[in-house]
Amino acid sequence: MAIADVKEYTHLSPEEVEELGRELDQIRADIEESRNSDDAAYINRMITIQRRLATAGRITLFASKWKPAFFAGAAMLGVAKILENMEIGHNVMHGQWDWMNDPEIHSSTWDWDTAQPAEQWKHSHNYVHHQFTNVLGHDNDIGYGILRMAREQKWNVFNLGQPIYNALLASLFQWGVALHDLDIESIRKMEKDPEVMKKQLKQIGVKVRRQVGKDYIFFPLLTGPAAIQTAKANALANLTRNLWSYMIIFCGHFPDGALHFSEEEIEDETRAEWYLRQMLGSANFTGSRTLHIMSGNLGYQIEHHLFPDLPSNRYEEISNRVRPLCEKYGVPYTTGPLHRQYGQALRTIMKLSLPNKFTKPARHDSADSVEVPRGRKKDSERPTRRTETGTWTSRASA
Amino acid sequence: MIDQPRTGIGELPFASMGDLGLDKKRVTQCALSRICGVCAQSLDRPVAFVGSGEELERNAFHFPPTHRACAEHALEHWAPSWSASLGHPSQPESWVMVTTSGFEFVRQNADAADRRPVFSPNSILEEKRTPALRST
């Protein structure tokens, strides 16, 4: 089924798709032209708040033998890590703040407080995930190589354990992400370039040593007799960040309504077609300003996927223009409260732990007959030219 | 290219297919992974762009971002005699190198005559223009 056959899309003529693209271009141009010192002040303020929280948390943990200080320190450190990973690190590495010409707040110099090396994140996330968003066989964010998240993914008995793998992935999210760009499936199939693998393993080793050394050796030892309690508090802060970032990320593409795409040649798609695929493959969630900041403004996942390199503090403003555009063109704008969006993602995880014959698809046009092999496709496996508009196909999530 | 590339300066720029021009998939990879179009390693700050005087006037470069040293290497080794490898089928009137802190990656619309994506530097720090050396 081509995207041209998807009911969310069929009513639009090619001219209307291009017109939608032009309207989105205008939004982009307006934001680019209006980036100013207020935006710069925003990211600087976030970094200041994050560093103060981290410092306060670390200092509080000197008294971590006392339970209230243990929990207060862990909470402050956990929030600092969430802010650093979600609103600062993720967005800085997208290049959202490169225009400021700040030597520190720049996509080429920022390294974040998590185990995955920045270079590998920029490949697996900025390129693979954002370019091949929700394309089965390309985007490894669909289940992180562990979970079956689409009916088109082949079921095997291993999938019965999905509820357990999901809990493990959530708890150990930092380490799962650290291994994400290695592409374990290609290593298993002996297809990985050994030179690239060696380089990546070395980078991961350096980063893991730094993270473990910082959170479980250096800072605990600094607190002297409270060292063990401090290490436990640091582990609690990391666990909090892991659970939170896992949940936010799973709300971005797996709630009902976010589509998966199962074949492509997307290199030749036009800007308007690319915009449309990003909109149909992403899902937002609603909430307070604080919730959006704590989630790196990924509650505006649709806007983030349309304009990944525009400053995150402007996504709310952008969404106020994108949503009416979706209504105007009759394109779905998937959103809902956080608990509902995550509930739907969790339901998909549970449902797809079983073979397709035991569950019902969420959409009438979701076919069970097409199966897509696991793992990323290699460059040589990708088509070289798209022959007509919309040769990728789309399926429902579950 | 789904896996990470091997890195280093080779016979050709990483993002190039030689006489066939630029490799569109790799251009996109350079743009999003923020790696150099010449050596495929992570970009530094500032980012450099190599192109023609016309591209500078339009603020729309076809060749992906590079390190400054890689841009100089490209201008020295490929620009004078093999402009196609840098995305120019014929020798331009002049070559330029600009450095910038940031850039926009712009995919083309359906009605564009040239469907290749372009890069628009958004915070230019330096411009360096050199007349093209035409090979004989």
Coordinates of C-alpha atoms in Angstrom, one line a residue:
Chain A
M1 CA 0.0 0.0 0.0
A2 CA 1.6 3.3 -1.1
I3 CA 1.3 6.3 1.1
A4 CA -1.0 7.7 -1.6
D5 CA -3.5 5.0 -0.5
V6 CA -3.4 5.9 3.2
K7 CA -6.8 7.4 4.2
E8 CA -5.1 10.2 6.1
Y9 CA -3.5 11.3 2.8
T10 CA -5.6 10.3 -0.2
H11 CA -7.8 13.4 -0.2
L12 CA -4.8 15.6 -0.9
S13 CA -3.7 16.3 -4.4
P14 CA 0.0 16.7 -5.2
E15 CA -0.6 20.4 -5.5
E16 CA -2.1 20.5 -2.1
V17 CA 0.8 18.6 -0.6
E18 CA 3.2 21.2 -2.1
E19 CA 1.0 24.0 -0.8
L20 CA 1.1 22.5 2.7
G21 CA 4.9 22.3 2.3
R22 CA 5.1 26.0 1.4
E23 CA 3.0 27.0 4.4
L24 CA 5.4 25.0 6.6
D25 CA 8.3 26.6 4.9
Q26 CA 6.9 30.0 5.9
I27 CA 6.7 28.9 9.5
R28 CA 10.3 27.8 9.4
A29 CA 11.4 31.1 7.7
D30 CA 9.6 33.2 10.3
I31 CA 11.2 31.4 13.2
E32 CA 14.7 31.5 11.6
E33 CA 14.3 35.3 11.0
S34 CA 13.1 35.9 14.5
R35 CA 15.7 34.0 16.5
N36 CA 17.1 36.5 18.9
S37 CA 18.7 37.2 22.3
D38 CA 15.6 36.0 24.1
D39 CA 16.1 32.5 22.7
A40 CA 19.8 32.7 23.6
A41 CA 18.9 33.8 27.1
Y42 CA 16.5 30.8 27.4
I43 CA 19.1 28.1 26.7
N44 CA 21.7 29.9 28.9
R45 CA 19.1 30.0 31.7
M46 CA 18.4 26.3 31.3
I47 CA 22.1 25.5 31.5
T48 CA 22.5 27.7 34.6
I49 CA 19.5 26.1 36.3
Q50 CA 20.7 22.6 35.4
R51 CA 24.2 23.2 36.8
R52 CA 22.9 24.8 40.0
L53 CA 20.6 21.8 40.5
A54 CA 23.4 19.3 39.9
T55 CA 25.7 21.2 42.2
A56 CA 23.1 21.5 44.9
G57 CA 22.3 17.8 44.6
R58 CA 26.0 16.8 44.8
I59 CA 26.5 19.0 47.9
T60 CA 23.4 17.7 49.6
L61 CA 24.6 14.2 49.2
F62 CA 27.5 14.9 51.6
A63 CA 24.8 14.4 54.2
S64 CA 23.3 11.4 52.4
K65 CA 23.5 9.2 55.5
W66 CA 20.5 11.2 56.6
K67 CA 17.5 9.9 54.6
P68 CA 15.9 13.3 53.7
A69 CA 19.2 14.5 52.3
F70 CA 19.6 11.2 50.4
F71 CA 16.3 11.7 48.7
A72 CA 16.6 15.4 48.2
G73 CA 20.1 15.1 46.7
A74 CA 19.0 12.2 44.4
A75 CA 15.9 14.2 43.3
M76 CA 17.9 17.3 42.5
L77 CA 20.5 15.3 40.6
G78 CA 17.8 13.3 38.8
V79 CA 16.1 16.5 37.6
A80 CA 19.5 18.0 36.6
K81 CA 20.3 14.9 34.5
I82 CA 16.8 14.9 32.9
L83 CA 17.2 18.6 32.0
E84 CA 20.7 18.0 30.7
N85 CA 19.8 15.1 28.5
M86 CA 16.4 16.2 27.3
E87 CA 16.2 20.0 27.0
I88 CA 19.9 20.7 26.7
G89 CA 22.0 17.9 25.3
H90 CA 19.5 16.4 22.8
N91 CA 18.6 19.8 21.4
V92 CA 22.1 21.3 21.3
M93 CA 23.4 18.2 19.4
H94 CA 20.7 18.8 16.8
G95 CA 22.3 22.1 16.1
Q96 CA 19.4 24.1 17.4
W97 CA 21.7 26.7 19.1
D98 CA 24.6 26.7 16.6
W99 CA 23.4 30.0 15.2
M100 CA 24.4 31.7 18.5
N101 CA 28.1 31.1 17.7
D102 CA 28.7 30.1 21.3
P103 CA 31.8 27.9 21.5
E104 CA 30.3 25.8 24.3
I105 CA 26.7 25.5 23.2
H106 CA 27.4 24.0 19.8
S107 CA 26.5 20.7 18.2
S108 CA 30.2 19.9 17.5
T109 CA 31.4 20.5 21.1
W110 CA 28.6 19.4 23.4
D111 CA 28.9 16.0 25.1
W112 CA 26.1 14.9 27.4
D113 CA 25.7 13.3 30.8
T114 CA 24.9 9.8 29.5
A115 CA 26.8 6.8 28.4
Q116 CA 26.3 7.1 24.6
P117 CA 29.1 9.1 22.9
A118 CA 27.8 12.2 21.2
E119 CA 29.2 11.2 17.8
Q120 CA 27.2 8.0 17.9
W121 CA 24.0 9.8 19.0
K122 CA 24.3 12.2 16.1
H123 CA 24.5 9.3 13.7
S124 CA 21.8 7.0 15.2
H125 CA 19.4 9.7 16.2
N126 CA 20.0 12.9 14.1
Y127 CA 20.6 10.9 10.9
V128 CA 19.1 7.4 11.1
H129 CA 16.0 8.2 13.2
H130 CA 15.2 11.6 11.8
Q131 CA 15.9 10.8 8.2
F132 CA 14.1 7.3 8.2
T133 CA 11.5 8.2 10.8
N134 CA 9.3 5.1 11.5
V135 CA 10.5 3.3 8.3
L136 CA 10.7 -0.3 9.2
G137 CA 14.0 -1.9 8.6
H138 CA 15.8 1.5 8.8
D139 CA 14.8 3.3 12.0
N140 CA 16.2 1.3 14.9
D141 CA 14.2 3.4 17.3
I142 CA 11.2 1.2 16.5
G143 CA 11.6 -1.0 19.5
Y144 CA 15.3 -0.3 19.9
G145 CA 16.1 -3.7 18.3
I146 CA 14.6 -5.4 21.3
L147 CA 10.8 -4.8 21.2
R148 CA 8.4 -5.7 18.4
M149 CA 6.5 -2.5 17.8
A150 CA 4.8 -3.1 14.5
R151 CA 2.7 -6.0 13.2
E152 CA 4.9 -6.1 10.1
Q153 CA 7.9 -7.1 12.2
K154 CA 8.2 -10.9 12.2
W155 CA 7.1 -12.5 15.5
N156 CA 9.1 -15.1 17.2
V157 CA 8.9 -16.8 20.6
F158 CA 11.5 -14.4 22.0
N159 CA 8.8 -11.7 21.8
L160 CA 6.7 -13.4 24.5
G161 CA 9.1 -11.8 27.0
Q162 CA 8.4 -8.3 25.8
P163 CA 6.9 -7.1 29.0
I164 CA 10.1 -8.0 30.8
Y165 CA 12.4 -6.6 28.1
N166 CA 10.4 -3.4 28.2
A167 CA 10.9 -3.1 32.0
L168 CA 14.6 -3.8 31.6
L169 CA 15.0 -1.3 28.7
A170 CA 13.2 1.4 30.7
S171 CA 15.4 0.8 33.8
L172 CA 18.6 0.5 31.9
F173 CA 17.8 3.0 29.2
Q174 CA 21.1 4.8 29.4
W175 CA 23.0 1.6 28.6
G176 CA 20.6 0.5 25.9
V177 CA 21.1 3.9 24.2
A178 CA 24.8 3.6 24.6
L179 CA 24.8 0.4 22.5
H180 CA 22.2 1.7 20.1
D181 CA 24.5 2.8 17.3
L182 CA 26.5 -0.4 17.4
D183 CA 23.6 -2.2 15.7
I184 CA 23.8 -5.5 17.6
E185 CA 21.8 -7.2 14.8
S186 CA 24.5 -6.4 12.2
I187 CA 27.2 -7.7 14.6
R188 CA 25.2 -10.9 15.1
K189 CA 24.9 -11.3 11.4
M190 CA 28.7 -10.7 11.0
E191 CA 27.9 -7.7 8.7
K192 CA 29.4 -5.0 10.8
D193 CA 32.5 -3.2 9.5
P194 CA 35.2 -4.3 12.0
E195 CA 37.0 -1.1 11.8
V196 CA 33.9 1.0 12.5
M197 CA 33.0 -1.4 15.3
K198 CA 36.4 -1.1 16.9
K199 CA 36.2 2.7 16.8
Q200 CA 32.7 2.7 18.3
L201 CA 33.5 0.3 21.1
K202 CA 36.5 2.4 22.0
Q203 CA 34.3 5.5 22.2
I204 CA 31.8 3.7 24.3
G205 CA 34.5 2.4 26.6
V206 CA 35.9 5.9 27.2
K207 CA 32.4 7.3 27.9
V208 CA 31.3 4.4 30.1
R209 CA 34.5 4.8 32.2
R210 CA 33.8 8.5 32.6
Q211 CA 30.2 8.0 33.5
V212 CA 30.9 5.2 36.0
G213 CA 33.9 7.0 37.4
K214 CA 32.0 10.2 37.9
D215 CA 28.8 8.8 39.5
Y216 CA 30.1 5.7 41.3
I217 CA 33.7 6.5 42.3
F218 CA 34.7 10.2 42.2
F219 CA 31.7 12.0 43.6
P220 CA 30.9 9.2 46.2
L221 CA 34.5 9.2 47.4
L222 CA 34.3 13.0 47.8
T223 CA 31.6 12.6 50.3
G224 CA 33.9 10.4 52.5
P225 CA 31.9 8.4 55.1
A226 CA 28.7 8.8 53.0
A227 CA 30.3 7.3 49.9
I228 CA 28.1 4.3 49.7
Q229 CA 24.9 6.2 50.3
T230 CA 26.0 8.8 47.7
A231 CA 26.7 6.1 45.1
K232 CA 23.2 4.7 45.8
A233 CA 21.7 8.2 45.4
N234 CA 23.5 8.6 42.1
A235 CA 22.1 5.3 41.0
L236 CA 18.6 6.5 41.9
A237 CA 19.1 9.7 40.0
N238 CA 20.3 7.8 37.0
L239 CA 17.3 5.4 37.3
T240 CA 14.9 8.3 37.5
R241 CA 16.4 9.9 34.3
N242 CA 16.3 6.5 32.6
L243 CA 12.6 5.9 33.3
W244 CA 11.6 9.4 32.4
S245 CA 13.6 9.6 29.1
Y246 CA 12.4 6.1 28.1
M247 CA 8.7 7.1 28.6
I248 CA 9.0 10.4 26.8
I249 CA 10.8 8.8 23.8
F250 CA 8.2 6.0 23.6
C251 CA 5.4 8.6 23.5
G252 CA 6.9 10.2 20.4
H253 CA 6.2 7.5 17.8
F254 CA 4.2 4.6 19.3
P255 CA 0.8 6.0 20.5
D256 CA -2.1 5.1 18.2
G257 CA -2.2 7.3 15.2
A258 CA 1.5 7.5 14.6
L259 CA 2.2 5.5 11.3
H260 CA 5.0 3.2 10.4
F261 CA 6.3 3.2 6.9
S262 CA 7.5 0.0 5.3
E263 CA 9.3 0.9 2.1
E264 CA 10.8 3.9 0.6
E265 CA 13.1 5.7 -1.5
I266 CA 13.1 8.7 0.6
E267 CA 16.3 10.3 -0.7
D268 CA 14.3 11.8 -3.6
E269 CA 11.2 12.8 -1.7
T270 CA 10.3 16.5 -1.9
R271 CA 10.4 18.7 1.1
A272 CA 6.6 18.7 1.3
E273 CA 6.5 14.9 1.2
W274 CA 9.2 14.7 3.8
Y275 CA 7.2 17.1 6.0
L276 CA 4.1 14.9 5.6
R277 CA 5.9 11.7 6.5
Q278 CA 7.3 13.4 9.7
M279 CA 3.8 14.6 10.7
L280 CA 2.1 11.2 10.1
G281 CA 4.9 9.3 11.9
S282 CA 5.0 11.4 15.1
A283 CA 2.8 12.0 18.1
N284 CA 2.6 14.8 20.6
F285 CA 1.4 14.9 24.2
T286 CA -0.2 17.7 26.2
G287 CA 0.9 19.2 29.5
S288 CA 2.2 22.1 31.4
R289 CA 5.1 24.3 30.5
T290 CA 7.2 22.6 33.1
L291 CA 6.3 19.2 31.7
H292 CA 7.4 20.3 28.3
I293 CA 10.7 21.6 29.5
M294 CA 11.4 18.4 31.5
S295 CA 10.7 16.4 28.3
G296 CA 13.0 18.5 26.1
N297 CA 9.9 19.9 24.4
L298 CA 9.4 16.5 22.9
G299 CA 5.8 16.8 23.8
Y300 CA 5.9 18.8 20.5
Q301 CA 7.3 15.7 18.7
I302 CA 5.5 16.6 15.5
E303 CA 7.1 20.1 15.4
H304 CA 10.5 18.7 16.4
H305 CA 10.4 16.2 13.5
L306 CA 9.3 19.0 11.1
F307 CA 12.0 21.4 12.3
P308 CA 14.6 19.4 14.3
D309 CA 17.2 22.2 14.2
L310 CA 14.9 25.1 15.3
P311 CA 15.2 26.2 19.0
S312 CA 13.1 24.0 21.2
N313 CA 11.6 26.9 23.2
R314 CA 9.8 27.9 20.0
Y315 CA 8.0 24.6 19.4
E316 CA 4.9 25.7 21.4
E317 CA 4.6 28.8 19.1
I318 CA 5.2 26.6 16.1
S319 CA 2.5 24.1 17.2
N320 CA 0.0 26.9 17.4
R321 CA 0.5 27.3 13.6
V322 CA 1.0 23.6 12.6
R323 CA -2.2 22.3 14.3
P324 CA -4.5 24.7 12.3
L325 CA -2.6 23.7 9.2
C326 CA -3.3 20.0 9.9
E327 CA -7.0 20.9 10.3
K328 CA -7.0 22.9 7.1
Y329 CA -5.6 20.1 5.1
G330 CA -7.3 17.3 6.9
V331 CA -4.1 15.7 8.1
P332 CA -4.1 14.0 11.5
Y333 CA -2.4 15.8 14.4
T334 CA -1.9 13.0 17.0
T335 CA -1.9 14.3 20.6
G336 CA -3.3 13.6 24.0
P337 CA -2.3 13.6 27.7
L338 CA 1.0 11.9 28.6
H339 CA -0.6 9.1 30.5
R340 CA -2.9 8.2 27.5
Q341 CA -0.1 8.4 25.0
Y342 CA 2.2 6.2 27.1
G343 CA -0.7 3.8 27.9
Q344 CA -1.2 3.3 24.1
A345 CA 2.5 2.6 23.6
L346 CA 2.5 0.2 26.5
R347 CA -0.5 -1.6 25.1
T348 CA 1.2 -2.0 21.8
I349 CA 4.2 -3.5 23.5
M350 CA 2.0 -6.0 25.3
K351 CA -0.1 -6.8 22.3
L352 CA 2.7 -7.4 19.9
S353 CA 4.4 -9.8 22.3
L354 CA 1.8 -12.3 20.8
P355 CA 1.6 -13.5 17.2
N356 CA -0.7 -11.4 15.0
K357 CA -3.4 -14.1 14.9
F358 CA -4.1 -13.6 18.6
T359 CA -4.6 -9.8 18.3
K360 CA -6.6 -7.4 16.2
P361 CA -5.0 -4.6 14.2
A362 CA -5.8 -1.1 15.4
R363 CA -6.6 -0.1 11.8
H364 CA -8.6 -1.8 9.1
D365 CA -5.9 -1.2 6.5
S366 CA -3.1 -2.8 8.6
A367 CA -1.9 -5.9 6.8
D368 CA -0.5 -8.9 8.6
S369 CA 0.9 -10.6 5.6
V370 CA 3.9 -8.3 5.1
E371 CA 6.9 -9.1 7.3
V372 CA 9.9 -6.9 7.6
P373 CA 13.2 -8.4 8.7
R374 CA 14.8 -7.1 11.9
G375 CA 17.9 -4.9 11.9
R376 CA 18.9 -1.9 9.9
K377 CA 19.3 -2.1 6.1
K378 CA 22.7 -1.6 4.7
D379 CA 23.4 1.1 2.1
S380 CA 23.6 -1.5 -0.7
E381 CA 20.1 -2.7 0.2
R382 CA 18.5 0.6 -0.3
P383 CA 16.9 1.5 -3.6
T384 CA 18.7 4.1 -5.7
R385 CA 15.9 6.0 -7.2
R386 CA 12.2 6.7 -6.5
T387 CA 10.1 6.2 -9.6
E388 CA 6.9 8.0 -8.6
T389 CA 5.5 10.1 -5.8
G390 CA 4.9 8.1 -2.7
T391 CA 6.6 4.8 -3.2
W392 CA 6.9 4.2 0.5
T393 CA 4.1 2.4 2.2
S394 CA 2.5 2.9 5.5
R395 CA 1.0 0.7 8.2
A396 CA -0.6 1.2 11.5
S397 CA 1.3 0.8 14.6
A398 CA -0.4 -2.1 16.1
Chain B
M1 CA 24.8 4.5 4.5
I2 CA 23.1 3.2 7.6
D3 CA 26.3 2.3 9.5
Q4 CA 28.8 4.9 10.5
P5 CA 31.4 5.5 7.8
R6 CA 35.1 4.8 7.9
T7 CA 36.9 8.2 8.3
G8 CA 39.8 10.0 6.7
I9 CA 40.6 11.9 3.5
G10 CA 40.6 9.6 0.5
E11 CA 40.9 9.8 -3.2
L12 CA 37.5 11.5 -3.3
P13 CA 35.6 13.6 -0.8
F14 CA 33.4 11.4 1.4
A15 CA 30.2 13.0 0.0
S16 CA 31.3 12.7 -3.7
M17 CA 30.9 10.2 -6.5
G18 CA 33.6 11.9 -8.6
D19 CA 32.6 12.6 -12.1
L20 CA 29.0 11.7 -11.2
G21 CA 28.8 14.7 -8.7
L22 CA 27.6 14.5 -5.2
D23 CA 26.3 11.4 -3.4
K24 CA 22.9 12.6 -2.2
K25 CA 22.6 10.0 0.5
R26 CA 25.9 10.9 1.9
V27 CA 25.1 14.6 1.7
T28 CA 22.1 14.1 3.8
Q29 CA 24.1 11.9 6.2
C30 CA 26.7 14.7 6.6
A31 CA 24.0 17.3 7.2
L32 CA 22.2 15.3 9.9
S33 CA 25.0 13.4 11.5
R34 CA 27.1 16.6 11.5
I35 CA 30.1 15.0 9.9
C36 CA 32.5 16.4 7.4
G37 CA 31.8 16.0 3.7
V38 CA 35.5 15.4 3.0
C39 CA 36.8 13.2 5.8
A40 CA 33.5 11.9 7.4
Q41 CA 34.7 12.8 10.9
S42 CA 32.6 14.8 13.4
L43 CA 32.6 18.5 12.5
D44 CA 34.4 21.1 14.5
R45 CA 33.5 24.7 15.1
P46 CA 33.5 26.7 12.9
V47 CA 32.0 24.8 10.1
A48 CA 33.3 25.5 6.6
F49 CA 31.5 25.4 3.2
V50 CA 33.2 25.2 -0.2
G51 CA 31.4 26.3 -3.3
S52 CA 31.2 28.8 -6.1
G53 CA 30.7 32.6 -6.0
E54 CA 27.2 32.1 -7.2
E55 CA 26.4 29.7 -4.3
L56 CA 27.7 32.3 -1.9
E57 CA 25.5 35.0 -3.5
R58 CA 22.5 32.7 -3.1
N59 CA 23.6 31.6 0.3
A60 CA 22.9 28.0 -0.8
F61 CA 25.8 25.6 -1.0
H62 CA 25.5 22.1 -2.5
F63 CA 28.6 20.5 -1.0
P64 CA 28.0 19.5 2.7
P65 CA 29.8 21.1 5.7
T66 CA 33.5 20.4 6.2
H67 CA 36.3 21.1 8.6
R68 CA 38.2 24.2 7.7
A69 CA 41.4 22.2 7.0
C70 CA 39.3 19.8 4.8
A71 CA 37.8 22.8 2.9
E72 CA 41.3 24.1 2.2
H73 CA 42.4 20.6 1.1
A74 CA 39.4 20.4 -1.3
L75 CA 40.2 23.8 -2.8
E76 CA 43.8 22.8 -3.3
H77 CA 43.4 19.3 -4.6
W78 CA 40.0 18.9 -6.2
A79 CA 38.7 22.4 -7.1
P80 CA 41.2 23.2 -9.8
S81 CA 41.0 20.1 -11.9
W82 CA 38.0 18.1 -10.8
S83 CA 35.1 20.5 -10.0
A84 CA 32.6 17.7 -10.6
S85 CA 33.8 15.9 -7.5
L86 CA 32.7 19.0 -5.5
G87 CA 29.3 19.1 -7.2
H88 CA 30.1 21.5 -10.1
P89 CA 29.8 19.9 -13.5
S90 CA 31.8 22.8 -15.0
Q91 CA 34.5 25.1 -13.4
P92 CA 32.9 28.1 -11.7
E93 CA 34.2 31.6 -12.2
S94 CA 35.5 31.6 -8.6
W95 CA 35.7 29.3 -5.6
V96 CA 34.8 30.4 -2.1
M97 CA 35.2 29.1 1.3
V98 CA 33.0 30.4 4.1
T99 CA 33.1 29.6 7.8
T100 CA 30.1 29.7 9.9
S101 CA 28.9 28.6 13.3
G102 CA 25.6 27.1 12.1
F103 CA 23.7 26.3 8.9
E104 CA 20.2 25.3 7.7
F105 CA 19.8 22.1 5.7
V106 CA 17.2 22.8 3.0
R107 CA 15.5 20.0 1.1
Q108 CA 14.1 21.0 -2.3
N109 CA 10.5 21.5 -3.4
A110 CA 9.0 19.5 -6.2
D111 CA 9.1 22.4 -8.7
A112 CA 12.8 23.1 -8.2
A113 CA 14.9 22.6 -11.3
D114 CA 17.8 21.3 -9.3
R115 CA 16.5 18.8 -6.7
R116 CA 19.7 18.6 -4.7
P117 CA 19.4 19.8 -1.1
V118 CA 21.4 22.9 -0.2
F119 CA 23.0 24.3 2.9
S120 CA 22.5 27.9 4.1
P121 CA 25.1 29.2 6.5
N122 CA 23.3 31.2 9.2
S123 CA 26.1 32.9 11.1
I124 CA 29.0 33.5 8.7
L125 CA 32.3 34.3 10.3
E126 CA 34.7 34.5 7.3
E127 CA 34.6 34.5 3.5
K128 CA 37.5 33.7 1.3
R129 CA 37.2 33.9 -2.5
T130 CA 39.7 32.6 -5.0
P131 CA 39.6 32.8 -8.8
A132 CA 39.1 29.4 -10.3
L133 CA 42.3 27.8 -11.8
R134 CA 41.2 26.3 -15.0
S135 CA 43.0 23.2 -15.9
T136 CA 44.3 23.0 -19.5

